[in-house]
mmCIF file of C-alpha atoms and ligand atoms in Angstrom:
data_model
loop_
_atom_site.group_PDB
_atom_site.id
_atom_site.type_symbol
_atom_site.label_atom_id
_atom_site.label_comp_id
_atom_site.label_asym_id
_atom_site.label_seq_id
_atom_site.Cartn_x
_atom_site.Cartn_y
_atom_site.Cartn_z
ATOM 1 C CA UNK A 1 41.526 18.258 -67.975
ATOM 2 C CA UNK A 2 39.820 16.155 -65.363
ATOM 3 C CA UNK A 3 37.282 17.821 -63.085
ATOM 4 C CA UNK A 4 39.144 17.306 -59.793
ATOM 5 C CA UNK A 5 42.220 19.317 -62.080
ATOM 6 C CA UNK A 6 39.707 21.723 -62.829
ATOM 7 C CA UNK A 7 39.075 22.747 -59.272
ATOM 8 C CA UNK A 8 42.124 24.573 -58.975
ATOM 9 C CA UNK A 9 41.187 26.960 -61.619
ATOM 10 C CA UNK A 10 37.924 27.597 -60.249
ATOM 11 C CA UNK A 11 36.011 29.358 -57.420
ATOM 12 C CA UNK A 12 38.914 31.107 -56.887
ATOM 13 C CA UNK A 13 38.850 33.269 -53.986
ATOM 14 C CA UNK A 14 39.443 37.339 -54.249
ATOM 15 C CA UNK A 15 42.856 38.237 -53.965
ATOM 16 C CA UNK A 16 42.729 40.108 -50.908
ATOM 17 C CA UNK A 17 42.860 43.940 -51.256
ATOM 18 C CA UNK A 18 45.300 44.919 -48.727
ATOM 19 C CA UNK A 19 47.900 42.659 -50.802
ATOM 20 C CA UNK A 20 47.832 44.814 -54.062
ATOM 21 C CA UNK A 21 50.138 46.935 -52.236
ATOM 22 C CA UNK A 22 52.278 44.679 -50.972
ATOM 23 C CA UNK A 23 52.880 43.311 -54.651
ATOM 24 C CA UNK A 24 54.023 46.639 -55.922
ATOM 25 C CA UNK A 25 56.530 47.211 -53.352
ATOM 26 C CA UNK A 26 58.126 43.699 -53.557
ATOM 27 C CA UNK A 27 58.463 44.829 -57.340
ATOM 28 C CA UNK A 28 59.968 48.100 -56.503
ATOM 29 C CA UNK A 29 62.467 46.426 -54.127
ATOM 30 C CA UNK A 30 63.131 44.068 -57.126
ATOM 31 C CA UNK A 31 63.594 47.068 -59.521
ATOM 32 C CA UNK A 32 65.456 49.300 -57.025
ATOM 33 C CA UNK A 33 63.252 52.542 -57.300
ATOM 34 C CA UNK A 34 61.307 54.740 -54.845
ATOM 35 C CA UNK A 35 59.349 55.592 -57.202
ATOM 36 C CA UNK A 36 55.510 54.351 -57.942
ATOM 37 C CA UNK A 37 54.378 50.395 -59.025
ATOM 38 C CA UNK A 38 51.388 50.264 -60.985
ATOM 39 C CA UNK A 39 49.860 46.764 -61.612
ATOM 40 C CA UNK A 40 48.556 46.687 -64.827
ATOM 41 C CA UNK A 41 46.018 43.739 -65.348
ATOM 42 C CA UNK A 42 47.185 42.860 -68.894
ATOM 43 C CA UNK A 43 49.998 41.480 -70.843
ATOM 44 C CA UNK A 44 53.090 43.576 -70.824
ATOM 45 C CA UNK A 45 52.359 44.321 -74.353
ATOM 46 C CA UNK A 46 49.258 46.212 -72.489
ATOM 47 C CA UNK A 47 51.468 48.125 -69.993
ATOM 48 C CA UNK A 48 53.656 49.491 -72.877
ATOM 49 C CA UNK A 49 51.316 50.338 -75.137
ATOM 50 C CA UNK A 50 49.656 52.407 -71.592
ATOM 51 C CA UNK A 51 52.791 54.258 -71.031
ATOM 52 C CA UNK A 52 52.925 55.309 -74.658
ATOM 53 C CA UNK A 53 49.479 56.544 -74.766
ATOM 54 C CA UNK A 54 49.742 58.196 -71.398
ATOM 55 C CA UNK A 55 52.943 60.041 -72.358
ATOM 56 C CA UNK A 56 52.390 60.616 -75.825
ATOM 57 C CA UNK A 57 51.681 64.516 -76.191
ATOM 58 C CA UNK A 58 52.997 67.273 -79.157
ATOM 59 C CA UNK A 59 54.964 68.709 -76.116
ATOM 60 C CA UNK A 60 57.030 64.939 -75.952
ATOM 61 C CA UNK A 61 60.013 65.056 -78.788
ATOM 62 C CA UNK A 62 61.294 61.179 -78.014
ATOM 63 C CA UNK A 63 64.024 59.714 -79.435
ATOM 64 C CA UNK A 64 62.863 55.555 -79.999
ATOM 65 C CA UNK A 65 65.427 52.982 -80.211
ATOM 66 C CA UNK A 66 64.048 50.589 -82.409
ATOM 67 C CA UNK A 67 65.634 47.331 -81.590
ATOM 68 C CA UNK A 68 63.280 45.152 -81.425
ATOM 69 C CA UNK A 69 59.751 44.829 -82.925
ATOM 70 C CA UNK A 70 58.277 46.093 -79.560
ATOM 71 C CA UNK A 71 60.303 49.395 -80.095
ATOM 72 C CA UNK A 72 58.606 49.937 -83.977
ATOM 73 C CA UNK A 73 55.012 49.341 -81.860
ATOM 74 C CA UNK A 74 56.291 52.026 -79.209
ATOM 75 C CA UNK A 75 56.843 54.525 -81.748
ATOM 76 C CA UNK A 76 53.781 54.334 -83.371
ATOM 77 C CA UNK A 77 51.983 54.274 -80.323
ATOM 78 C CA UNK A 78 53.924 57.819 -79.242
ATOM 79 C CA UNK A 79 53.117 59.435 -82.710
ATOM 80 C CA UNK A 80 49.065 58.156 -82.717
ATOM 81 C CA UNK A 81 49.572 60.381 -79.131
ATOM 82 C CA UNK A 82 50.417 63.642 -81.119
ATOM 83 C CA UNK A 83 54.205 63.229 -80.128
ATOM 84 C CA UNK A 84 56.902 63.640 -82.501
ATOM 85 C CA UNK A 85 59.022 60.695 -82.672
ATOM 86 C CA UNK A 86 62.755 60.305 -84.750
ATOM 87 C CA UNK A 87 63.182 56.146 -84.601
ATOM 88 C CA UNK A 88 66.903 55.122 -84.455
ATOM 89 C CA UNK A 89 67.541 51.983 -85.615
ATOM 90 C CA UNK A 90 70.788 49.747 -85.370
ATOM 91 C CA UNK A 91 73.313 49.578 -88.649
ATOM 92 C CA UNK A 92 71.998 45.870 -88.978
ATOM 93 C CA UNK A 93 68.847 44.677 -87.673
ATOM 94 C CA UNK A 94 68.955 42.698 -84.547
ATOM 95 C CA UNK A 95 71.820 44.216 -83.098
ATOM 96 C CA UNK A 96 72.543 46.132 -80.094
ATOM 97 C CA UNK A 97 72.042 50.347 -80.677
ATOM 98 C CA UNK A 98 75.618 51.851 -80.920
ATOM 99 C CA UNK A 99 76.278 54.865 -78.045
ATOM 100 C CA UNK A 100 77.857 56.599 -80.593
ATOM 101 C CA UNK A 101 74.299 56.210 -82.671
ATOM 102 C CA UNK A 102 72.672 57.792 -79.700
ATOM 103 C CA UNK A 103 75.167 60.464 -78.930
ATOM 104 C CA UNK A 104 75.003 61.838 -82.873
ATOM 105 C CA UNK A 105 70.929 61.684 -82.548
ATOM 106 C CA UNK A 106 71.235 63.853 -79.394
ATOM 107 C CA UNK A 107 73.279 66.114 -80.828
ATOM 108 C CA UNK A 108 71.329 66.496 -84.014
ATOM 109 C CA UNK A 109 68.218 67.340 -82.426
ATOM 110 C CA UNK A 110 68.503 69.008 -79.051
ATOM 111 C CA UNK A 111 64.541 69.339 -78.846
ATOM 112 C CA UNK A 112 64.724 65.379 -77.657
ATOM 113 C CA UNK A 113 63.070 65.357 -73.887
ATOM 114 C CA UNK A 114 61.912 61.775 -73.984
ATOM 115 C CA UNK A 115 64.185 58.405 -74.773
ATOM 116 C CA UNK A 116 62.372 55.033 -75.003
ATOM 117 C CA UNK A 117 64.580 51.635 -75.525
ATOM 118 C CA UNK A 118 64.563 48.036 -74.817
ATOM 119 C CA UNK A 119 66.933 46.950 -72.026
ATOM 120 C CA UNK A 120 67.913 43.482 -73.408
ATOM 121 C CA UNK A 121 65.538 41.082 -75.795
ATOM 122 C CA UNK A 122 65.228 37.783 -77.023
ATOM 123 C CA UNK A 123 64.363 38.208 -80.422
ATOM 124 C CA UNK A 124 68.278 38.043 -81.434
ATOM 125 C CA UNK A 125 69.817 38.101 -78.414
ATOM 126 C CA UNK A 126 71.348 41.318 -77.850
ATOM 127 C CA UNK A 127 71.535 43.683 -74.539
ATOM 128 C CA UNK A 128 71.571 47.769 -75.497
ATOM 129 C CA UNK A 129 73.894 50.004 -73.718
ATOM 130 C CA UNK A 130 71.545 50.898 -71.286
ATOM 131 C CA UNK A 131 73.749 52.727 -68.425
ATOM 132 C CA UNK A 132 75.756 54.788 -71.190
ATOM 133 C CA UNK A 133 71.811 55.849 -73.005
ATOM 134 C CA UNK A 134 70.171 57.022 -69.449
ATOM 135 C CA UNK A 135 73.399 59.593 -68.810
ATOM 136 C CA UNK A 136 73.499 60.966 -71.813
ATOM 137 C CA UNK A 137 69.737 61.527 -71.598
ATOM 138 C CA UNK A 138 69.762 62.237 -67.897
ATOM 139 C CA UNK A 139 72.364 65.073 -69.046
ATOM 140 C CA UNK A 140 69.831 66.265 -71.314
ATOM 141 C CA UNK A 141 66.897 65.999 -68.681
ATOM 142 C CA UNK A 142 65.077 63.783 -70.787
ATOM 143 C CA UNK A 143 62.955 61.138 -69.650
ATOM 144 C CA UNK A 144 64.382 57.317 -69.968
ATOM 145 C CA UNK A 145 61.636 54.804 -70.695
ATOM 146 C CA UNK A 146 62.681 50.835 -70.999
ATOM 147 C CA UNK A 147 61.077 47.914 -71.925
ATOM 148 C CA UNK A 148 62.593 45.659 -69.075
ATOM 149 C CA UNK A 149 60.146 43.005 -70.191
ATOM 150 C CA UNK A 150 62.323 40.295 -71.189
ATOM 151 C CA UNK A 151 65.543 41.728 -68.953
ATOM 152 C CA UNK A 152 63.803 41.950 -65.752
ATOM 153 C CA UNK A 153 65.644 38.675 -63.635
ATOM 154 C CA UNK A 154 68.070 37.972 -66.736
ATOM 155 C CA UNK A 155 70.263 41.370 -66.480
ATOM 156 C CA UNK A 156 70.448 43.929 -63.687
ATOM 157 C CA UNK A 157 68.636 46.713 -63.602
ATOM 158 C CA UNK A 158 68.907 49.490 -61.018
ATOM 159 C CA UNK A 159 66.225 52.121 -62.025
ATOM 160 C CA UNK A 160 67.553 54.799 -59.606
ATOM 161 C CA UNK A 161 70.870 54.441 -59.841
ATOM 162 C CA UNK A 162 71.095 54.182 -63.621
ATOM 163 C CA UNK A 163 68.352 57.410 -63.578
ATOM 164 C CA UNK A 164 65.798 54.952 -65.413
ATOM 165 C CA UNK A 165 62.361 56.741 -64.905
ATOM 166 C CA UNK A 166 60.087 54.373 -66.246
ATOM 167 C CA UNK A 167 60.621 50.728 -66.678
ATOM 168 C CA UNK A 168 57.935 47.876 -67.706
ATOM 169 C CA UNK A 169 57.749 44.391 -66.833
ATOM 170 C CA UNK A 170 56.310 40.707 -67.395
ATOM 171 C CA UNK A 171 56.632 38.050 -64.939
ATOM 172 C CA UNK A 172 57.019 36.083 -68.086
ATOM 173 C CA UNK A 173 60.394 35.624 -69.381
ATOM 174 C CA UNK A 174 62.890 35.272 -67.051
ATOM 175 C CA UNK A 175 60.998 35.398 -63.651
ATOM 176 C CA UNK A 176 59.342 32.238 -65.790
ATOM 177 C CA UNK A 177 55.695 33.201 -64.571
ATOM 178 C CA UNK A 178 52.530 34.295 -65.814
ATOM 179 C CA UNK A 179 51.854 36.884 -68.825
ATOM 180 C CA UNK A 180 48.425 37.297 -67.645
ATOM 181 C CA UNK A 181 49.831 40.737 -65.474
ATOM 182 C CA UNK A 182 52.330 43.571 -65.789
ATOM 183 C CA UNK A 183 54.042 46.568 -63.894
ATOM 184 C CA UNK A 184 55.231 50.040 -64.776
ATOM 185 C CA UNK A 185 57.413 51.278 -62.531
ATOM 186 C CA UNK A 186 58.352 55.165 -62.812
ATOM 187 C CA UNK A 187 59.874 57.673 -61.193
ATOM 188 C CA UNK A 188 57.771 60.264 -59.080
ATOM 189 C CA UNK A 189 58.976 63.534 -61.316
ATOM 190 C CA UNK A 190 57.142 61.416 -64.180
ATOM 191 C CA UNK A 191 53.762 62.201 -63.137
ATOM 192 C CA UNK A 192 53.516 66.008 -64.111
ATOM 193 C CA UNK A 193 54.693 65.098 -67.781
ATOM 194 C CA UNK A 194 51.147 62.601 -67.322
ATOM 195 C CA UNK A 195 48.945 64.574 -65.179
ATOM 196 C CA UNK A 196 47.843 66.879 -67.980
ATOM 197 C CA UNK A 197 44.909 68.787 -69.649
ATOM 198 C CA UNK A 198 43.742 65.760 -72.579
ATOM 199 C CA UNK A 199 45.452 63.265 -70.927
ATOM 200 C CA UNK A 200 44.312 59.560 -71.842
ATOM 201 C CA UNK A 201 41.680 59.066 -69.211
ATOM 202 C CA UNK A 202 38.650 56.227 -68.220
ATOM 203 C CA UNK A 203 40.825 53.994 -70.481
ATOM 204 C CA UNK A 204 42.577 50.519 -69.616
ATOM 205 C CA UNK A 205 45.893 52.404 -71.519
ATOM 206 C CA UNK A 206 45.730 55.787 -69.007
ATOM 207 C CA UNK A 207 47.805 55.489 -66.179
ATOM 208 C CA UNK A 208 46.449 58.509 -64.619
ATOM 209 C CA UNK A 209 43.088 56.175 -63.916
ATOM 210 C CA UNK A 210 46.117 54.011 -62.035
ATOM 211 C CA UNK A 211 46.886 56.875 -59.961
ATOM 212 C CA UNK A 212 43.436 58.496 -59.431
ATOM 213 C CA UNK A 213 41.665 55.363 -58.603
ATOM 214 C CA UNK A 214 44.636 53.348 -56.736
ATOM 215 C CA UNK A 215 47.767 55.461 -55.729
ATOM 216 C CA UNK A 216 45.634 58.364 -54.700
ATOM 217 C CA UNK A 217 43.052 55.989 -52.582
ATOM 218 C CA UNK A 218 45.750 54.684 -50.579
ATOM 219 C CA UNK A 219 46.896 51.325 -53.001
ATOM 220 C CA UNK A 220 44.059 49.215 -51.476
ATOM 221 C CA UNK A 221 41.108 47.601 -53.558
ATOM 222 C CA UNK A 222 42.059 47.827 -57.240
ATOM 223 C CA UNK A 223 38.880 49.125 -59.714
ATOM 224 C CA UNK A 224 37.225 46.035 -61.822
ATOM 225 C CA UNK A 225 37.091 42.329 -61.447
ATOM 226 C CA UNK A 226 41.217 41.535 -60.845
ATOM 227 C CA UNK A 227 42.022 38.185 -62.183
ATOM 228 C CA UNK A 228 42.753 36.573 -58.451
ATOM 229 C CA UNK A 229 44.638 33.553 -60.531
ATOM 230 C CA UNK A 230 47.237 35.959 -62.503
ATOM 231 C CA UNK A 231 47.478 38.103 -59.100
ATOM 232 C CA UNK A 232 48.566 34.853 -57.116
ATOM 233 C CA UNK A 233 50.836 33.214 -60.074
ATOM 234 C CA UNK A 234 52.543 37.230 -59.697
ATOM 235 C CA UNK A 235 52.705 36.310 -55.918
ATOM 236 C CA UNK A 236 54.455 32.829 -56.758
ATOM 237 C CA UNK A 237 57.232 34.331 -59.337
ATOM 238 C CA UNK A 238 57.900 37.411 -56.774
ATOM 239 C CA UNK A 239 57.989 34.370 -53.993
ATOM 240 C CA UNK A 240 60.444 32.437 -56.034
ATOM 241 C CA UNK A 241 62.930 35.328 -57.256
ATOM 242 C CA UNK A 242 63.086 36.370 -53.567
ATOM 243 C CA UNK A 243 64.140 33.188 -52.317
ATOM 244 C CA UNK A 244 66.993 33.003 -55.123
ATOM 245 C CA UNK A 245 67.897 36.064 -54.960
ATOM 246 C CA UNK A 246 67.519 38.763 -57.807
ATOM 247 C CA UNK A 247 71.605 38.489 -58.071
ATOM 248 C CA UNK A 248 71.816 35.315 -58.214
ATOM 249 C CA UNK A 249 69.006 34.916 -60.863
ATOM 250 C CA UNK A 250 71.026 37.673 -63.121
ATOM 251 C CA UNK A 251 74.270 35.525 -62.290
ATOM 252 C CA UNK A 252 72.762 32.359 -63.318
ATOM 253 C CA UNK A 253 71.591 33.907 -66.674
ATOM 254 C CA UNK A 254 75.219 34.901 -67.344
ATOM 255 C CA UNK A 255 76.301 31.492 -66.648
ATOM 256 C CA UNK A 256 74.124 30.181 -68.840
ATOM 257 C CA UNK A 257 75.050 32.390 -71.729
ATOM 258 C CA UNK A 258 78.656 32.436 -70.987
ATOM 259 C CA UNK A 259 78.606 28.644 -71.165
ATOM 260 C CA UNK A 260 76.183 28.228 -74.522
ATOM 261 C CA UNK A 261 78.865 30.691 -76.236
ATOM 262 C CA UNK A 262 81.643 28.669 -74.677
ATOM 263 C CA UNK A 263 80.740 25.900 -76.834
ATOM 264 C CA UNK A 264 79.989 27.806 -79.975
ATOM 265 C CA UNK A 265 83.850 27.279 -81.223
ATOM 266 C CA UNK A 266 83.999 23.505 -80.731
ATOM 267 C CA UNK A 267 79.935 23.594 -83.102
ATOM 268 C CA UNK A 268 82.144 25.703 -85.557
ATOM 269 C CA UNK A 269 79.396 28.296 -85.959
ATOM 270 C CA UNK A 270 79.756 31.565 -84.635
ATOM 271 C CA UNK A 271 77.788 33.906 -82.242
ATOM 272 C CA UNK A 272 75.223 36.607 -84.035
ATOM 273 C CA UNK A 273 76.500 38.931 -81.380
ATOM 274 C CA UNK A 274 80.254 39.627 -81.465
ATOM 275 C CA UNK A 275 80.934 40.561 -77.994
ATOM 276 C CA UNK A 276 79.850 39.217 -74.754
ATOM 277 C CA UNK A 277 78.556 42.209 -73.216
ATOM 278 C CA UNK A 278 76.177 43.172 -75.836
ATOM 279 C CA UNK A 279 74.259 40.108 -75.984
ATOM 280 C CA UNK A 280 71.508 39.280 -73.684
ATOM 281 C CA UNK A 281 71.310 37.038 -70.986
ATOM 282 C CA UNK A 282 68.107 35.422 -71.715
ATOM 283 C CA UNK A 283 68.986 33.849 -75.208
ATOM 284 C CA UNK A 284 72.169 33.020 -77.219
ATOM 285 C CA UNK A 285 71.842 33.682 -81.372
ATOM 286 C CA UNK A 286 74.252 31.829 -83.319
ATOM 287 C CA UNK A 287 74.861 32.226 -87.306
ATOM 288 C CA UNK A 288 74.500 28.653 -88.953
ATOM 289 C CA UNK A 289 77.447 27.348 -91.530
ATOM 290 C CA UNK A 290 76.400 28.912 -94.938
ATOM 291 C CA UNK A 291 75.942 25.466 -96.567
ATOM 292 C CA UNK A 292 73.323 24.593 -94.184
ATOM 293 C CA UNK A 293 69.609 25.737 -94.596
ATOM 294 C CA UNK A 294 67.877 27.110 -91.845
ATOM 295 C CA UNK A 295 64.308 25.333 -92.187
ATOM 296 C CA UNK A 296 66.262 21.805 -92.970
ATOM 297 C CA UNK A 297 68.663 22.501 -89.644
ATOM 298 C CA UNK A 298 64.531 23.476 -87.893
ATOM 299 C CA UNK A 299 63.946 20.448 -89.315
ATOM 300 C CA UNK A 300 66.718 17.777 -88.132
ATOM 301 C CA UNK A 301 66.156 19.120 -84.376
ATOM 302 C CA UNK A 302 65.192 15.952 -82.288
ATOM 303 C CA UNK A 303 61.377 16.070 -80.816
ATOM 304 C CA UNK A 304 61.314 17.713 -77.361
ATOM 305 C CA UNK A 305 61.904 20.910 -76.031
ATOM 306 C CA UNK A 306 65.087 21.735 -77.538
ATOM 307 C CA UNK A 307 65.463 25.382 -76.520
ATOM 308 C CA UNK A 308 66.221 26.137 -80.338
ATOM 309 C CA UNK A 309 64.540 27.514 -82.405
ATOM 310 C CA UNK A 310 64.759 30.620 -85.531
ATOM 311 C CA UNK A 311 65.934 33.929 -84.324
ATOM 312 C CA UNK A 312 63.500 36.965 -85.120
ATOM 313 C CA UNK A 313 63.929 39.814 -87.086
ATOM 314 C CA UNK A 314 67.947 39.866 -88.250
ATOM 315 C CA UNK A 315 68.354 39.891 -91.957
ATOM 316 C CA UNK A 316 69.909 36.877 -93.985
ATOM 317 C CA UNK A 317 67.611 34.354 -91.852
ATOM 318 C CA UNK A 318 70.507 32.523 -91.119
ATOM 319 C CA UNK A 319 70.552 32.571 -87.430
ATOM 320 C CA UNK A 320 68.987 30.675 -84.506
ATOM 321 C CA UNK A 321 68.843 31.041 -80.941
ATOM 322 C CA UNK A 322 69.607 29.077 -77.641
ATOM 323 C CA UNK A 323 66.458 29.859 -75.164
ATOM 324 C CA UNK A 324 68.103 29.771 -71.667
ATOM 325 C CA UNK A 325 66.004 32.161 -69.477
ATOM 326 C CA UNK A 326 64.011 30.981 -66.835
ATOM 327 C CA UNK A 327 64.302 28.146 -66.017
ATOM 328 C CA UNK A 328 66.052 27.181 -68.830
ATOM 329 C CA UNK A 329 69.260 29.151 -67.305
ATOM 330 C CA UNK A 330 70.469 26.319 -65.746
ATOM 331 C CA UNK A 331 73.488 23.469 -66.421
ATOM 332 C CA UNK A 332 71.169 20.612 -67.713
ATOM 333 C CA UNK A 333 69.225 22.799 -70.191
ATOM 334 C CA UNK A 334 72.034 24.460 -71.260
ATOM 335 C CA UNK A 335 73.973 21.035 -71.789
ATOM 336 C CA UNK A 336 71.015 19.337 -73.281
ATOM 337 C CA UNK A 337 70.816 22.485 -75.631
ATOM 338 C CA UNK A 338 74.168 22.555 -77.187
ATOM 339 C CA UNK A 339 74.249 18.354 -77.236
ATOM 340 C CA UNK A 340 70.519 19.040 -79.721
ATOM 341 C CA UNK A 341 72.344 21.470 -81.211
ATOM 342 C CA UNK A 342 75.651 19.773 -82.426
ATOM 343 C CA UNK A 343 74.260 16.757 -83.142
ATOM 344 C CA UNK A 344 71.355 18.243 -85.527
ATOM 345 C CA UNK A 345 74.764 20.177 -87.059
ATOM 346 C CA UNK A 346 76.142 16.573 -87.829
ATOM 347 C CA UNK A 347 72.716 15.606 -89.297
ATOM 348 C CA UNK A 348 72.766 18.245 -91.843
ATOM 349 C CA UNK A 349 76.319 17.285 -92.519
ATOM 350 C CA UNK A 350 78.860 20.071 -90.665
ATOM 351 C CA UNK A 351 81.540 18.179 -88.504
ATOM 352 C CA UNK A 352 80.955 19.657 -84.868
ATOM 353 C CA UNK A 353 82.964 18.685 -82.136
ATOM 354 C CA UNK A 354 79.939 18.082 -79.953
ATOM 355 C CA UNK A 355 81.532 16.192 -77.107
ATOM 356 C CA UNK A 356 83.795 19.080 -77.114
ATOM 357 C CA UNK A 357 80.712 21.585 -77.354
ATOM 358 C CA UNK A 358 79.531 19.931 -74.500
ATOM 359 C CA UNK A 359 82.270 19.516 -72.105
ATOM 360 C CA UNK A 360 83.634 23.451 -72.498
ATOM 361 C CA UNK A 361 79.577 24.629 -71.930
ATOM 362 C CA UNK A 362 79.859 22.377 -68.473
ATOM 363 C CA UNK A 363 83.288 23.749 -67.803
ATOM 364 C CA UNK A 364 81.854 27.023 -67.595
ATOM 365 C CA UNK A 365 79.261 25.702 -64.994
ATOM 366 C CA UNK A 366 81.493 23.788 -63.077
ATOM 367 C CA UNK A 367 84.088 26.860 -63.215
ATOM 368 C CA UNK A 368 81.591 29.128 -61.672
ATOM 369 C CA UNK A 369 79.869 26.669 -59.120
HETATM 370 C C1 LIG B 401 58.442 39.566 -74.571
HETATM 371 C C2 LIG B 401 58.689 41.011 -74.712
HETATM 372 C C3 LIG B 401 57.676 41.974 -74.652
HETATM 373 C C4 LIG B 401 56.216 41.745 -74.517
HETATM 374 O O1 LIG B 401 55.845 40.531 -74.171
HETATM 375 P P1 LIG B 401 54.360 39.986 -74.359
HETATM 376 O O2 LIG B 401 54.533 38.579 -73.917
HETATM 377 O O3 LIG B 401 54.041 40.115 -75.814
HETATM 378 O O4 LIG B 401 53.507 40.799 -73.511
HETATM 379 C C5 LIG B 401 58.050 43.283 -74.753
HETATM 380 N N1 LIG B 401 59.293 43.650 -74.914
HETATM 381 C C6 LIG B 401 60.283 42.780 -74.987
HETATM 382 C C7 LIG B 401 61.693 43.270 -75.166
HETATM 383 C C8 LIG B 401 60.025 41.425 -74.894
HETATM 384 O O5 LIG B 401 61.035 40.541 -74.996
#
């Protein structure tokens, strides 16, 4: 980096005070909740492992969709807390949580007050039923927690009309900012299950320290040294999600994943995900021709950011995914995408129909433009 590059980075003045406040309510707005935006200076890794610790108690009985590695993290981090925890996973690994899954686990164990999922991920590509788990919890009176990290901009997600009560996000995955800061958003009848005797306190994981030393002091100066670089890159992506549009940003995702599996048929490999609406917006997984070896196929891709790479997690290790969130959620990605992935098919010797691949992926585009 030259120095006059440098300068950007440095002497970088304070993010002004009164703005923290402003931040949190563009997020709410974003989220749609009345409820309470903390800013937590940290990864969202950070936030989530905060709401765990905050939460966990022996009083919380949660029922932990394990979907994705995050969810295996968040179930340990519940149990260090005292809580008792039952983790439900999916019949096969890196797919979506079946309702009926969740129903049976609710009515096996009617104890459960607390229900902690993923919304969508990017680790295989798949989107959990997230309306259908928050009423059967909300029917239960159990809290709803979800990892919105990767689904925030990609998928909707109403808090208060789906009865979410706590929800965490990153600025970046599909808001395509900065990982450097986080938010948990929650519902106000969430505080008295946090505001308790041995709660997690003067720690960076209690969010009761959020409330005492910012929410209760009227959201202005935030305690410690806050990073006035990840504060304004959290401006920028808010600034830049506004101007599109938070529906038009979800739209664009489904575009982009509508088209990618559009093409699928004419590459002659098939999604990971069967149906539409239980894969994720943000990435498309797709199950490679059995002759062909994963780590050669890695291999053939041409140099360049590809968007492909191995999927995470599903058994077999026979799939890879399509990145298109962000930025990437757009026509020339996408196109360039499937193009790098038929022709590194042909290279490892499958017969893809790539101009084919290519031209029903732009059809979608063109269809919905
Ligand atoms: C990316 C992601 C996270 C955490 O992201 P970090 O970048 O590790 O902070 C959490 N949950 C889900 C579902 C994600 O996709």
């Amino acid at each position: 980096m030259t120095v006059d590059a440098a300068a950007e980075f440095l002497d970088v003045p304070p993010f002004p005070a009164s703005g923290f406040a402003t931040l949190a309510d563009r997020i709410a707005a974003l989220l749609g909740t009345g409820g309470d935006v903390l800013l937590v200076q940290g990864e969202a890794i950070v936030a989530l492992e905060a709401v765990a610790a905050s939460l966990a108690a022996p009083t919380v009985h949660a029922l932990n969709i394990a979907t994705s590695p995050y969810g295996a993290l968040f179930g340990g981090w519940l149990r260090r807390g005292g809580a008792s925890v039952t983790d439900l996973r999916p019949a096969v690994a890196g797919r979506p949580i079946a309702i009926e899954a969740v129903a049976s686990a609710f009515a096996a164990d009617t104890g459960i007050n607390a229900v902690a999922l993923a919304h969508a991920e990017s680790a295989t590509g798949m989107l959990n039923p997230l309306a259908e788990i928050a009423a059967l919890a909300r029917a239960r009176g159990a809290l709803v927690i979800v990892d919105a990290v990767a689904s925030v901009g990609g998928h909707a997600l109403d808090m208060d009309a789906l009865g979410v009560d706590v929800a965490v996000i990153g600025p970046q995955k599909a808001l395509g900012g900065s990982s450097g800061l986080s938010a948990v958003a929650l519902a106000r009848r969430v505080w008295p299950f946090l505001d308790r005797p041995g709660a997690t306190a003067d720690s960076i994981l209690s969010l009761m320290d959020h409330k005492r030393l910012w929410l209760d002091r009227g959201r202005g100066a935030l305690p410690g040294m806050p990073s006035a670089l990840e504060f304004r890159a959290l401006d920028a992506a808010l600034a830049r999600i506004e101007a599109e549009g938070i529906d038009a940003a979800v739209a664009r995702h489904d575009r982009a994943a509508r088209a990618v599996r559009a093409s699928l048929p004419k590459l002659g490999v098939d999604p990971w995900v069967e149906n539409l609406a239980e894969a994720s917006a943000l990435v498309t997984a797709a199950v490679l021709p059995d002759r062909i070896d994963r780590a050669a196929f890695l291999d053939a891709l041409p140099l360049g950011a590809t968007g492909i790479d191995a999927a995470i997690g599903e058994p077999g290790g026979r799939v890879v995914r399509i990145n298109h969130t962000g930025s990437r959620a757009d026509r020339e990605p996408v196109l360039a995408s499937v193009t790098a992935f038929g022709l590194t098919l042909r290279r490892c010797g499958a017969g893809p129909d790539v101009d084919g691949a290519v031209a029903a992926a732009a059809e979608t585009f063109d269809w919905f433009d």
